[in-house]
XYZ file of C-alpha atoms in Angstrom:
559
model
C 0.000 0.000 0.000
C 2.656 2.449 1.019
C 4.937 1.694 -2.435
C 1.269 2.576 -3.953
C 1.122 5.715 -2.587
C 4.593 6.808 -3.325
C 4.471 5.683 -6.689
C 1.159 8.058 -6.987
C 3.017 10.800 -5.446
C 5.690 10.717 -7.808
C 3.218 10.756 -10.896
C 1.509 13.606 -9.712
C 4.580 15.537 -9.349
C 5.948 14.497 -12.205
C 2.539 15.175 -13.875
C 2.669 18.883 -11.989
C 6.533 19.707 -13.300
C 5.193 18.619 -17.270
C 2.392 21.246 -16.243
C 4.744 23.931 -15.286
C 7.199 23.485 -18.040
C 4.311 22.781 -20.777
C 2.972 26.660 -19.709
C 6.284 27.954 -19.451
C 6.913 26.884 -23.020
C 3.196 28.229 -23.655
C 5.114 31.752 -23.269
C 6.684 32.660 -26.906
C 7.083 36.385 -26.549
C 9.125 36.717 -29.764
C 9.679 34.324 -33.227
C 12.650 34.939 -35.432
C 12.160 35.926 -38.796
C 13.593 35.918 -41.649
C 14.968 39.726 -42.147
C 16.481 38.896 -45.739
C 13.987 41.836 -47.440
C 15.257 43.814 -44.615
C 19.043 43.109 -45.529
C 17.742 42.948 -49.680
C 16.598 46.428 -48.616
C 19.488 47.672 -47.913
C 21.803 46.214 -50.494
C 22.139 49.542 -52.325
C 22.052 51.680 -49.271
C 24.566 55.021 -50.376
C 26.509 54.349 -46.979
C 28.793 51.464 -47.495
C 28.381 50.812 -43.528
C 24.461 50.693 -43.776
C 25.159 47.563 -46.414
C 24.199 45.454 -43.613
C 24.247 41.238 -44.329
C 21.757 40.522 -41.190
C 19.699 42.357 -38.600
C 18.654 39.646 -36.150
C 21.266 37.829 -33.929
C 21.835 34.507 -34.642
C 23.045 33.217 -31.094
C 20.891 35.445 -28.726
C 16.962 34.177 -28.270
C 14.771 37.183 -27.011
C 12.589 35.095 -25.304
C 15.506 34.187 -22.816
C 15.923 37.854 -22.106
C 12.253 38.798 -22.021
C 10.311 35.548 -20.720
C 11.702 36.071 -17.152
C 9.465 39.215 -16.466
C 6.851 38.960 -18.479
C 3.867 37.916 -15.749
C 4.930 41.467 -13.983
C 4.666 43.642 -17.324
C 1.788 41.791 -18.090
C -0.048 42.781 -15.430
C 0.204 46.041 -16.425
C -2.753 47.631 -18.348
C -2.799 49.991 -21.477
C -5.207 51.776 -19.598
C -2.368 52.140 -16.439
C 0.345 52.617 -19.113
C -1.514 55.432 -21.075
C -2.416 56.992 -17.521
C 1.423 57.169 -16.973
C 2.635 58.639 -20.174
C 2.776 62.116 -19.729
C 3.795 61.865 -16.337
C 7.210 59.921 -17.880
C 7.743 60.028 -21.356
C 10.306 62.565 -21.978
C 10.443 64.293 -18.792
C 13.299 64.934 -16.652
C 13.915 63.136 -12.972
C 12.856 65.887 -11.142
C 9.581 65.738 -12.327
C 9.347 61.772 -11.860
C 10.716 62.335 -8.479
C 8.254 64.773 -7.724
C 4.907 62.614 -8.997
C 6.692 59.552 -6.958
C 6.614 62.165 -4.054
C 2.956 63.433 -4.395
C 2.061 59.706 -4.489
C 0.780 59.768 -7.954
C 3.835 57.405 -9.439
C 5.456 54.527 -7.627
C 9.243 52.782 -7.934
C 7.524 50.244 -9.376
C 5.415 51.669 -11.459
C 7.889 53.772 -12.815
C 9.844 50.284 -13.800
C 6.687 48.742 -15.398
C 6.539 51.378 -17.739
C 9.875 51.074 -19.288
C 9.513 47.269 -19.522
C 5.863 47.946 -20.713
C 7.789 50.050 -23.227
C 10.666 47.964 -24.209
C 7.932 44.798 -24.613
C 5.941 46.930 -26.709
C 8.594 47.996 -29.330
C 10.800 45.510 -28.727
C 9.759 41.943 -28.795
C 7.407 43.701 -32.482
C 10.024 42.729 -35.166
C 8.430 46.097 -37.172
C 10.020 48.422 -34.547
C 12.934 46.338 -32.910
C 15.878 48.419 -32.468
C 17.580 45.216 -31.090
C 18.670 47.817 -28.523
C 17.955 45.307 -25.492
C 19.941 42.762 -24.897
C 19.469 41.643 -21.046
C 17.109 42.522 -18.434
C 17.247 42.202 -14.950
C 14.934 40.053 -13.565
C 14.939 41.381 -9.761
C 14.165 44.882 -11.080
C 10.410 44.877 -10.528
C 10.941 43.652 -6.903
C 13.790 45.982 -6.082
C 11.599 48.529 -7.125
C 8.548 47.426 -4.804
C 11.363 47.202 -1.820
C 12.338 50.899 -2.785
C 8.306 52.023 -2.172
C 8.293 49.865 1.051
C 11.162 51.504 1.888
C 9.405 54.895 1.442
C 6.072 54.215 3.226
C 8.351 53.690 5.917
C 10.105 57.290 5.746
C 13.468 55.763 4.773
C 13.058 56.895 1.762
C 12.435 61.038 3.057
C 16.275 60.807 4.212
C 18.478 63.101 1.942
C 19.177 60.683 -1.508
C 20.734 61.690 -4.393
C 18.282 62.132 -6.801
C 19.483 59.029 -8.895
C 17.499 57.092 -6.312
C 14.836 54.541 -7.906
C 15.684 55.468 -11.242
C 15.886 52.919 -14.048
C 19.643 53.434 -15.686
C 20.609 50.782 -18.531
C 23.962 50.118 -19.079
C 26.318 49.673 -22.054
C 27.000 45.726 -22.405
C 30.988 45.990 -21.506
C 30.240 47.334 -18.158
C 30.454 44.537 -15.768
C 26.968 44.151 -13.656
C 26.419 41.314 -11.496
C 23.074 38.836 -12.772
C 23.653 40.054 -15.946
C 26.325 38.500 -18.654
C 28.868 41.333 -19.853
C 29.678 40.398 -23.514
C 31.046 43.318 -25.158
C 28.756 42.006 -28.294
C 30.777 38.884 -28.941
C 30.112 35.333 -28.688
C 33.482 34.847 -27.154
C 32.250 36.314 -23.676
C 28.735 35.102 -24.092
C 28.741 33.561 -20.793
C 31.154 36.122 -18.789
C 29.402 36.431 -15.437
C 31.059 39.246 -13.327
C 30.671 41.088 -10.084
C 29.699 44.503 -10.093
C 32.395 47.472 -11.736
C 32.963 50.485 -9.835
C 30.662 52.856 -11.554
C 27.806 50.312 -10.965
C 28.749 50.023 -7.651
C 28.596 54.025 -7.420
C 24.917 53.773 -9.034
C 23.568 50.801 -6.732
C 24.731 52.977 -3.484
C 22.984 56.084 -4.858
C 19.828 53.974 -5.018
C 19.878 53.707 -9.177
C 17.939 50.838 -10.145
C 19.841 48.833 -12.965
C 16.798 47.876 -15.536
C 19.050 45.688 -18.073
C 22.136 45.888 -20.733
C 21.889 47.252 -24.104
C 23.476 46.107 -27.919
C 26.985 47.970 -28.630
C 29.148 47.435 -31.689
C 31.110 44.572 -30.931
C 34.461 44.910 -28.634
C 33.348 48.905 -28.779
C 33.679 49.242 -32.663
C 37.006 48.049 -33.001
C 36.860 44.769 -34.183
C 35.718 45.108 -37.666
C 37.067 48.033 -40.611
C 34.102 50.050 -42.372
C 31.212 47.196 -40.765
C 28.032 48.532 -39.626
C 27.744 50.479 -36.250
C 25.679 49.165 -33.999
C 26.303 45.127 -35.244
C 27.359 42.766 -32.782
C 27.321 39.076 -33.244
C 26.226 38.162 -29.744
C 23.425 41.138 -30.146
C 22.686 41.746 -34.008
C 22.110 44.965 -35.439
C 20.630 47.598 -33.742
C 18.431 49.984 -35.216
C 18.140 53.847 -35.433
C 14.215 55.183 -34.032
C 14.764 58.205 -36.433
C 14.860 56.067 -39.280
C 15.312 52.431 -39.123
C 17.580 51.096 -41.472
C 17.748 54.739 -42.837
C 19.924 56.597 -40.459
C 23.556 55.004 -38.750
C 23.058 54.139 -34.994
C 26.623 55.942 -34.229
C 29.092 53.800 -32.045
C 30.071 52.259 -30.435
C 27.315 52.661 -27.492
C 24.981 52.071 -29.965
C 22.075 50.549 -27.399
C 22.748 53.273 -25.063
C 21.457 55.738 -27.764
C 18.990 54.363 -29.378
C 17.097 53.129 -25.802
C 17.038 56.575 -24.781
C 15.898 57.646 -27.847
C 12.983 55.838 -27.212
C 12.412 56.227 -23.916
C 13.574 52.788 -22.607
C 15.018 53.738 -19.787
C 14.870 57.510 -17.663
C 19.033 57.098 -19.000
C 22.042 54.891 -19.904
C 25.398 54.473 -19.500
C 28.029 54.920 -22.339
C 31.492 54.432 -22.867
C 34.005 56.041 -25.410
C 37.516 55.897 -26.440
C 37.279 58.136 -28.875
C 33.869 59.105 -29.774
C 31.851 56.200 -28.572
C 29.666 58.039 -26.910
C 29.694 61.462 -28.742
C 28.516 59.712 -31.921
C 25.411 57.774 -30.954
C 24.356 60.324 -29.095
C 24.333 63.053 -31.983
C 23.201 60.136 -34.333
C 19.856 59.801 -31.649
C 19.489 62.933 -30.713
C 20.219 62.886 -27.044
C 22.911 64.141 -24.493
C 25.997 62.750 -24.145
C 28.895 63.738 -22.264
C 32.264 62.191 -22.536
C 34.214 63.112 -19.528
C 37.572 63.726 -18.546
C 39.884 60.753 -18.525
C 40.089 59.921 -14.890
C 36.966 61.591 -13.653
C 35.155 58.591 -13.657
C 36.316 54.642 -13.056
C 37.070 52.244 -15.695
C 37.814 49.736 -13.577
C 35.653 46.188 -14.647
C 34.393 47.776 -17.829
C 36.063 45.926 -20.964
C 38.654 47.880 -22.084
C 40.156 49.549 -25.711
C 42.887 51.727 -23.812
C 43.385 52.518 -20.578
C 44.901 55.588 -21.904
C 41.791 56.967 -23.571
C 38.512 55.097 -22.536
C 35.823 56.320 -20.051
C 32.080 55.563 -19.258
C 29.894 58.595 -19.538
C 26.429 59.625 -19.355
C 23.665 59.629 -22.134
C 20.537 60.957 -21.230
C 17.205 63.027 -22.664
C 18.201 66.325 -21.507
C 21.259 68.124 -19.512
C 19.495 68.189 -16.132
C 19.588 64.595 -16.342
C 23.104 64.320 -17.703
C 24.475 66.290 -14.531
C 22.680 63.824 -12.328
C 24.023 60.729 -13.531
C 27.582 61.536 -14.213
C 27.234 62.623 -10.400
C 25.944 59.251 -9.721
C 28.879 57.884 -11.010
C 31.689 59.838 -9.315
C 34.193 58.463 -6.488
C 37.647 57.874 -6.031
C 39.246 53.818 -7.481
C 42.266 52.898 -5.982
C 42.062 50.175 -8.473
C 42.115 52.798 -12.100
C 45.407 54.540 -11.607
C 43.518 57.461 -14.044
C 41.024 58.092 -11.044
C 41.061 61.381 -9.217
C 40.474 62.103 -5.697
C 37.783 64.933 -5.934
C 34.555 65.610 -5.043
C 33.545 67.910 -8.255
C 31.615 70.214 -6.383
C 28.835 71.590 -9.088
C 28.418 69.158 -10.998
C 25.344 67.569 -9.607
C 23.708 71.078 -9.543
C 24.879 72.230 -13.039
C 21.720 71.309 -14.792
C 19.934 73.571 -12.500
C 22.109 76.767 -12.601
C 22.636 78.175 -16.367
C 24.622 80.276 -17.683
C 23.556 83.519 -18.994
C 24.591 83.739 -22.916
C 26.286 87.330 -21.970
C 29.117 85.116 -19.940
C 29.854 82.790 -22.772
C 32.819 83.110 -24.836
C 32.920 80.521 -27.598
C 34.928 79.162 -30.353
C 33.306 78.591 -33.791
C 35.514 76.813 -36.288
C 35.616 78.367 -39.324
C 35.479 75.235 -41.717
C 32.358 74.074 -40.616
C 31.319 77.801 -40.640
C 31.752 77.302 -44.583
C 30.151 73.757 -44.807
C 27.192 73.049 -42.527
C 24.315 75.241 -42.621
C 22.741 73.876 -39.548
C 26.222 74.784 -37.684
C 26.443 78.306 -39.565
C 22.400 79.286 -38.249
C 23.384 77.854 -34.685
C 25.873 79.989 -34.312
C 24.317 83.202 -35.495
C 21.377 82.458 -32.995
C 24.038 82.093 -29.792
C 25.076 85.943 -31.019
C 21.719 87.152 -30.898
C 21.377 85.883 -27.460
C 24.163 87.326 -26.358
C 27.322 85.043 -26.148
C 30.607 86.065 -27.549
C 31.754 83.717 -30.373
C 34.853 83.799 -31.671
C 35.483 82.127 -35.502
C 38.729 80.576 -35.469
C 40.746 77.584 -37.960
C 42.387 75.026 -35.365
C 45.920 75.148 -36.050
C 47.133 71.634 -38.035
C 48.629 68.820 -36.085
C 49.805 65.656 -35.872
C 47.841 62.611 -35.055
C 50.670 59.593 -36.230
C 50.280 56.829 -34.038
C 46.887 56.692 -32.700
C 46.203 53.512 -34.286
C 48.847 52.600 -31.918
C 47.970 53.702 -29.286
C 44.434 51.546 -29.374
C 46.094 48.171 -30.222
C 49.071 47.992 -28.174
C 46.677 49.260 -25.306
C 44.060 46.997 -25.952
C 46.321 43.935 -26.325
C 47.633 44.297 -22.804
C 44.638 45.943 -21.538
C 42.168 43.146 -22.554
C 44.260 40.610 -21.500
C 44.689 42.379 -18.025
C 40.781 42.203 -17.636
C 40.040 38.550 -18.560
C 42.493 37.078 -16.171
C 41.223 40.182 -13.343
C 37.361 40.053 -13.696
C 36.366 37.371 -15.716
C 35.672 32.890 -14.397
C 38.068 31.010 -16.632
C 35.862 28.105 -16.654
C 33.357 30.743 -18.196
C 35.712 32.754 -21.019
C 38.023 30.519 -22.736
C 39.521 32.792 -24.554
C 42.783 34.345 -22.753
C 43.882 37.474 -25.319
C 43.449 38.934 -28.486
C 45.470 35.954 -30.378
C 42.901 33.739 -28.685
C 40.107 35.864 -30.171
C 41.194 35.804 -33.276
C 41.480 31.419 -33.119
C 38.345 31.733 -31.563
C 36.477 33.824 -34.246
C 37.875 32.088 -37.529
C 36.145 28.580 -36.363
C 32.965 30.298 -37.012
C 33.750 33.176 -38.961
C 30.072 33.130 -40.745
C 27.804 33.791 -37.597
C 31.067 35.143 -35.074
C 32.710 37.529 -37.451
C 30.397 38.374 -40.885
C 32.102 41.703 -41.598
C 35.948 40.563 -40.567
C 38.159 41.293 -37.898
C 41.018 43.537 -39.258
C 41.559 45.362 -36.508
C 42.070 42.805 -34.472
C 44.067 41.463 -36.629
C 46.016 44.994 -36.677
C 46.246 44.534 -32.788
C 48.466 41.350 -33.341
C 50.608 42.548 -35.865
C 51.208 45.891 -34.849
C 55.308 46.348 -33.989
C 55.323 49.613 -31.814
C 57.392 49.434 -28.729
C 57.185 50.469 -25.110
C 59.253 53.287 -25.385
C 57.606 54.364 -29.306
C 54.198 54.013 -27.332
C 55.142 56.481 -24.556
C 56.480 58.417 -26.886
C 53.479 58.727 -29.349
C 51.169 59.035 -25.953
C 52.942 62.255 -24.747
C 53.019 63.865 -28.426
C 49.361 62.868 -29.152
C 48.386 64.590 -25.645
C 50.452 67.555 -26.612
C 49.134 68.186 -29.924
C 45.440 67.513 -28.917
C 45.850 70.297 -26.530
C 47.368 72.188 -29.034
C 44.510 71.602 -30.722
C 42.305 73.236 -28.766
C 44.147 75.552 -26.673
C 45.811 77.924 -29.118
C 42.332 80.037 -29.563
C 41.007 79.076 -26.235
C 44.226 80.796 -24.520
C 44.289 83.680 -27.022
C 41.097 84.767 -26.392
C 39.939 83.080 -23.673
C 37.265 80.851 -24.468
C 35.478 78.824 -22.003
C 34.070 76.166 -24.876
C 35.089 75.122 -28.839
C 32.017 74.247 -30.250
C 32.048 71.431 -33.208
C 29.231 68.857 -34.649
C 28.471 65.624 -33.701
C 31.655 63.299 -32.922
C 33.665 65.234 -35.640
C 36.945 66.244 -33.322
C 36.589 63.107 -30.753
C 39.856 62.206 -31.747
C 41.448 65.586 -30.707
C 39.492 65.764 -27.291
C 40.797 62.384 -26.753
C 43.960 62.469 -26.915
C 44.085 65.968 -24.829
C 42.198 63.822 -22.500
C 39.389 66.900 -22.374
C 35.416 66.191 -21.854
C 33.200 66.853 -24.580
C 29.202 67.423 -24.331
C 26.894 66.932 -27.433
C 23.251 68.142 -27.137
C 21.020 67.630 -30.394
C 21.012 71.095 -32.397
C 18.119 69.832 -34.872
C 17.890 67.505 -37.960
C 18.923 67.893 -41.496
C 16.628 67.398 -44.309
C 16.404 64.034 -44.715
C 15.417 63.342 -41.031
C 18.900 62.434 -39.648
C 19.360 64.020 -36.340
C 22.847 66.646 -35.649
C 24.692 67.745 -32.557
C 26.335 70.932 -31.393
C 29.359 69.693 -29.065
C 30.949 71.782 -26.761
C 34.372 70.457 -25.755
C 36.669 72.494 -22.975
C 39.379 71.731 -21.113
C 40.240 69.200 -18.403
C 37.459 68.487 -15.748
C 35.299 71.500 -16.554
C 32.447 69.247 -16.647
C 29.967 71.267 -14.668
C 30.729 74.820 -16.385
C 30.487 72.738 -19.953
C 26.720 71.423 -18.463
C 26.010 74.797 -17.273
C 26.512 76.321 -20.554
C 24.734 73.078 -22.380
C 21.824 74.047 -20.211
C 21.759 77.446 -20.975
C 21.710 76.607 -24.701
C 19.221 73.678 -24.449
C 16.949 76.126 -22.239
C 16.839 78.770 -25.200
C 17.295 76.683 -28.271
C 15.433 73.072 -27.481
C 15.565 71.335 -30.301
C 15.083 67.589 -29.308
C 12.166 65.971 -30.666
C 10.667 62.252 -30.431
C 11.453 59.922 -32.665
C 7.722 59.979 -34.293
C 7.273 55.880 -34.360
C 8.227 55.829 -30.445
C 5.710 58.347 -29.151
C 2.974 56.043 -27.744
């Protein structure tokens, strides 16, 4: 009798697990498709880049990153969703903080809507930007422990105003619970403990919402292949005009998902215009600070000469607010400074008037952008003092350089650091490049001759040294020779256009959208100034965005 009953226990449990998995298979969010008329689309496109050969990725499954939190976004209503719009959509943390305040928005309903969001667009392989890549699955209940939390009054103690807002993050920033891939299949599985800045953003309160596409090993993996591609992520997508417009890279995801108001911001990182580029290309704010100001410690690294994580966001209130977020002192990144920045955090809040402003206008792009030329003209009728200058001409031999030798020690420095051996096989760049060529088709469609580049590039120790103290010199150069002579506080350029010169002069650079050309294809004014003038650069960015707003939606992401 009793071997009766234990045999009947074990056939209803097995009977209750073939249940549970049957409905969990019951849950296809997303089907793959077959995007050959999207690629057959774009066959003749004019840009040689935008020639893509596939959109979707062919190792990642979207229902592994979605399924996990789909009975919590489901359980939100269009009719709760559509209540929340204008409450969210577009508008700056102060004003979420405020409705969470007045009790008309919660943590977690704040979070649903973003998912609600990302589901919506997402997981519909008409608007994909293949901008999401991971999600984190505690998010919604982190969330609901932030509002218990503030019915308790916790909450009322002084925060940073950060505190319970969704941030997504570039995918070659380390985050614990979430894979850091860098786009390629050879870190696929890399689980990782938390980097610094993430560290910085959990102890401010941030609430990490999920990782977002890149182009693969930050854009320097492939020559001339498609911004935004990644094999472990596919190719993401511009809202402005899908398969139209370039993405910018090499934070790609960060870009387009705030764009379209994924997330209330995200985390970039650049080297040398990695984060100045997608943001122009989406229209957003992105500031690319001075080396040092910021950790780069367990984000995968270019150079540890030139790369930093910086903040992308809808407008420069928010910008100010997350950079702050980010700030504090890493034994661990020999750049890092000991500072506290004071001004930063309260720089989107405190503008400029025009009448204090002196600014540099170059004259080339005087002659050859009309957008530029009318910008311009507009900041003298409100009063700032612009002076029209030609940078003098210098040198820039050996950057290539400085990027592979960097990245070949650099890289291998953070496998053996951060990474689980028995989770990345791969040791270095020679590794990568074994690793890659047994699968070249689906891990390396457009090439890798950089990396290839990386391994047969010669330069020495000393030549490096050497080429890092002339490129810093002439960078400042650069820059310095009108800003000393008639002491400017900002050079203003376009988009990602003189990245390379604020890199190597190590200077911070802030792009805020300055409108959209003809064809649709958003444009940047960037104001770059020297060394860890950060908050005057965001004060003046305000001032201009205050007078001169010319961000708009991206018209197929407005609902």
């Amino acid at each position: 009798m009793k071997k009766h009953f234990l045999l009947l226990v074990i056939i209803l449990l097995s009977a209750c697990k073939n249940e549970q998995e049957a409905k969990k298979e019951e849950v296809i969010l997303w089907k793959p498709y077959n995007d050959s008329i999207e690629v057959a689309g774009n066959v003749d496109h004019e840009n040689g880049r935008m020639q893509y050969k596939l959109i979707q990725s062919k190792v990642l499954d979207k229902n592994d990153v979605f399924t996990p939190l789909y009975e919590e976004v489901s359980k939100l209503t269009e009719a709760a969703y559509k209540e929340m719009l204008p409450m969210i959509l577009e508008q700056d943390i102060f004003v979420i903080r405020n409705h969470i305040k007045e009790g008309r928005l919660t943590y977690e309903n704040l979070v649903l809507f973003y998912l609600y969001r990302i589901y919506k667009y997402e997981l519909n392989n008409e608007t994909t930007l293949n901008t999401i890549i991971a999600l984190n699955k505690d998010v919604v209940e982190q969330a609901r422990e932030l509002d218990r939390q503030n019915e308790k009054g916790i909450a009322a103690q002084m925060q940073h105003p950060i505190y319970g807002m969704p941030i997504l993050l570039k995918d070659n920033i380390n985050t614990l619970g979430m894979k850091t891939t860098a786009g390629s299949i050879a870190l696929m599985d890399n689980e990782v403990e938390d980097s610094f800045i993430v560290q910085q953003l959990k102890k401010n309160g941030a609430l990490i919402l999920g990782k977002v596409n890149l182009s693969e090993w930050a854009y320097f993996l492939c020559s001339g292949c498609p911004v935004g591609y990644s094999a472990y992520g596919g190719q993401t997508l511009n809202p402005y005009g899908r398969r139209v417009f370039e993405t910018g890279g090499s934070s790609s995801g960060s870009g387009t998902a705030v764009a379209a108001n994924y997330a209330v911001a995200a985390v970039g990182t650049e080297t040398s215009g990695s984060i100045l580029s997608p943001s122009s290309q989406n229209s957003v704010v992105g500031l690319k600070p001075t080396i040092g100001l910021l950790s780069r410690s367990g984000i995968v690294p270019i150079s540890s000469t030139l790369d930093t994580p910086g903040p992308m966001t809808k407008n420069v209130k928010d910008n100010a607010i997350l950079l702050s977020a980010m700030f504090g002192y890493d034994e661990s990144d020999p750049a890092s400074v000991e500072d506290n920045f004071l001004g930063v955090l309260s720089a989107g809040l405190h503008p400029i008037p025009f009448s204090e402003m002196r600014l540099g206008a170059i004259k080339e792009l005087m002659e050859t952008d009309s957008i530029y030329q009318q910008t311009i003209e507009d900041l003298k009728e409100a009063g700032a003092t612009i002076i029209e200058f030609t940078p003098p001409e210098v040198a820039m031999n050996g950057f290539l350089s400085i990027l592979n030798i960097d990245m070949r020690n650099d890289l291998k420095s953070y496998i053996k650091e951060k990474t689980n051996p028995e989770l990345v096989k791969i040791t270095s760049i020679a590794d990568a490049v074994i690793f890659n060529n047994a699968d070249s088709l689906v891990r390396i469609p457009y090439g890798q001759a950089l990396f290839e580049g990386i391994l047969s590039d010669t330069t020495t120790t000393t030549e490096l040294e050497e080429i890092k103290v002339n490129l810093e010199k002439n960078g400042r150069i650069f820059f310095d020779t009108a800003m000393d002579k008639y002491k400017l506080d900002a050079v203003l350029s376009i988009n990602n256009y003189h990245a390379g010169y604020a890199a190597v002069a190590k200077y911070p650079a802030l792009t805020i959208p300055m409108g959209y050309k003809a064809s649709g294809e958003p444009i940047s004014l960037t104001f770059i100034g020297k060394q860890f003038s950060e908050a005057y650069l965001l004060r003046i960015g305000k001032s201009y965005e205050d007078n001169f707003h010319r961000r708009v939606m991206p018209k197929d992401y407005q609902n």
